[in-house]
Coordinates of C-alpha atoms in Angstrom, one line a residue:
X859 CA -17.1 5.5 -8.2
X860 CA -15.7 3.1 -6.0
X861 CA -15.7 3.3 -1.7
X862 CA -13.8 1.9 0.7
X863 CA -13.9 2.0 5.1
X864 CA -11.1 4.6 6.1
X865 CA -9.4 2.7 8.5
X866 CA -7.6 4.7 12.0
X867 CA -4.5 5.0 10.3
X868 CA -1.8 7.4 8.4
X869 CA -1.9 7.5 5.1
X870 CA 1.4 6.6 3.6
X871 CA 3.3 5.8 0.6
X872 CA 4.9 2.2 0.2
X873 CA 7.6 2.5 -2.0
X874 CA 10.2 -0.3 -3.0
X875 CA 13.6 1.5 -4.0
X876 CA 16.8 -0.2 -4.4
X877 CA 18.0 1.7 -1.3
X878 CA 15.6 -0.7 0.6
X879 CA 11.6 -1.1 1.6
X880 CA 10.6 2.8 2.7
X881 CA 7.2 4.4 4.2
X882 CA 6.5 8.0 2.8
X883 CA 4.7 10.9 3.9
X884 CA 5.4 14.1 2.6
X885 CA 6.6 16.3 3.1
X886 CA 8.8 15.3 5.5
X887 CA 8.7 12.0 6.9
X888 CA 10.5 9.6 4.9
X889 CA 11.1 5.8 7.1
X890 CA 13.4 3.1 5.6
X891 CA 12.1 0.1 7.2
X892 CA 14.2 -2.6 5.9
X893 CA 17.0 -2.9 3.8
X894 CA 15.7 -5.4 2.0
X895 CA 15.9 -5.2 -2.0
X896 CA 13.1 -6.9 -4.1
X897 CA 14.2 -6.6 -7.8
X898 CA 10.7 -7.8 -9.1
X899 CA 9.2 -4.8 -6.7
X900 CA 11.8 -2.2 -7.2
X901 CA 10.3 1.1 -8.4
X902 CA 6.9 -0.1 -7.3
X903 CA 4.4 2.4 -5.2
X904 CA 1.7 1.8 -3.3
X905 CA -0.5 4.1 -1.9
X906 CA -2.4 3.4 1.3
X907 CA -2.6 3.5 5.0
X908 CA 0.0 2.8 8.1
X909 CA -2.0 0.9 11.3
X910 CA -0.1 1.8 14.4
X911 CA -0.6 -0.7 16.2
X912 CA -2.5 0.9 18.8
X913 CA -5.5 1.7 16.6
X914 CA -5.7 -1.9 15.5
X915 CA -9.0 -4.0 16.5
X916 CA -8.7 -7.6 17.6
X917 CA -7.3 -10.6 15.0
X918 CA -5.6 -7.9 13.2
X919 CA -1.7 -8.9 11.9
X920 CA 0.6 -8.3 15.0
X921 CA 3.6 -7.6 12.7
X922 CA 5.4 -4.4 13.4
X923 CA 4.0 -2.6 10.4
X924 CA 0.7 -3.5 8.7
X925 CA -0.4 -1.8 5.2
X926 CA -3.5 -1.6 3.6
X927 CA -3.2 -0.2 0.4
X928 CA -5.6 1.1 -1.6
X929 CA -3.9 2.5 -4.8
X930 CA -1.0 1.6 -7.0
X931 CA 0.8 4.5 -8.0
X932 CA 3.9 3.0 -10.0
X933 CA 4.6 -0.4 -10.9
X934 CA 8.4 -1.8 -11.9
X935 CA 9.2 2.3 -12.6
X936 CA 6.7 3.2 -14.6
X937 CA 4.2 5.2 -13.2
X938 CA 1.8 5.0 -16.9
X939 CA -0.5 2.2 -14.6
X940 CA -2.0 6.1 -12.6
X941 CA -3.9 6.1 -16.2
X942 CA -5.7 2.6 -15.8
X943 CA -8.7 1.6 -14.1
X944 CA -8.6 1.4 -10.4
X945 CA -9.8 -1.9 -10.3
X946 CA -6.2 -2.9 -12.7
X947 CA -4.6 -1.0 -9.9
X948 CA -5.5 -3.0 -7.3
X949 CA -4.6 -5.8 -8.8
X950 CA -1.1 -4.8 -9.3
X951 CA -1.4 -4.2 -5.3
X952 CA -2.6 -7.1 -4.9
X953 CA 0.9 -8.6 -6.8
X954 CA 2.8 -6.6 -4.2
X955 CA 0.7 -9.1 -1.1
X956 CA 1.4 -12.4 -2.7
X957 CA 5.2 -11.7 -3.4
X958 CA 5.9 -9.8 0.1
X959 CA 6.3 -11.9 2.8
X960 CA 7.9 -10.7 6.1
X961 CA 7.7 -10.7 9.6
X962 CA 8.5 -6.9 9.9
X963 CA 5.7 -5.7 7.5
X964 CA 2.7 -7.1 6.6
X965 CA 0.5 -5.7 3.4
X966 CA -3.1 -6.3 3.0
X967 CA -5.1 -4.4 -0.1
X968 CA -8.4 -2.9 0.9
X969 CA -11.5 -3.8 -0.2
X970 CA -14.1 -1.3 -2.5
X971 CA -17.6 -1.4 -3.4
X972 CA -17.8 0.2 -6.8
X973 CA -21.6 2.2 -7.3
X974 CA -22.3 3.6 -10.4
X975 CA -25.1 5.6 -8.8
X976 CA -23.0 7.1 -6.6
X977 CA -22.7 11.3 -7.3
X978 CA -21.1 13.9 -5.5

């Protein structure tokens, strides 16, 4: 098992299309926040949670939009990387924060303790 702190936000999918950068929620609530196209990102999902920016502490990003993911759902269009280890996830995650760069949005990956004693 693997834990993580539930940050004050909503959780939200990150998905790159080539309609542009969108945040998800079903069943409803679907937010293009930039038109911006990434081809090495495009069909890439990201699972995580939207900090408004009034439930943000001090020294967090100031950046419009700030994302912490904590899952990688599809990667280039291919959603096979749901049957890998979370850990492998994350790291895909962590591909999306080193290529994404913006002022708009910024995307942090959270961080887990992993117990194998842990039992629910």
């Amino acid at each position: 098992y693997s834990v993580t702190h539930k940050a004050d936000g909503q959780r939200k999918l990150l998905v790159f299309h080539t309609t542009g950068i969108w945040l998800v929620m079903s069943p409803y609530s679907l937010n293009r926040i930039s038109k911006k196209i990434i081809p090495t990102l495009t069909g890439t999902i990201l699972d995580g949670e939207y900090i408004p920016i009034n439930k943000r502490l001090e020294g967090a990003p100031k950046t419009n939009i700030w994302y912490l993911a904590f899952d990688c759902l599809a990667w280039n269009n291919d959603n096979s990387i749901q049957k890998q280890r979370h850990g492998n996830r994350m790291n895909h995650a962590q591909v999306v924060t080193d290529l994404f760069k913006s002022n708009l949005l910024y995307i942090n990956t959270k961080n887990f303790i992993i117990s194998w004693w842990l039992s629910i």
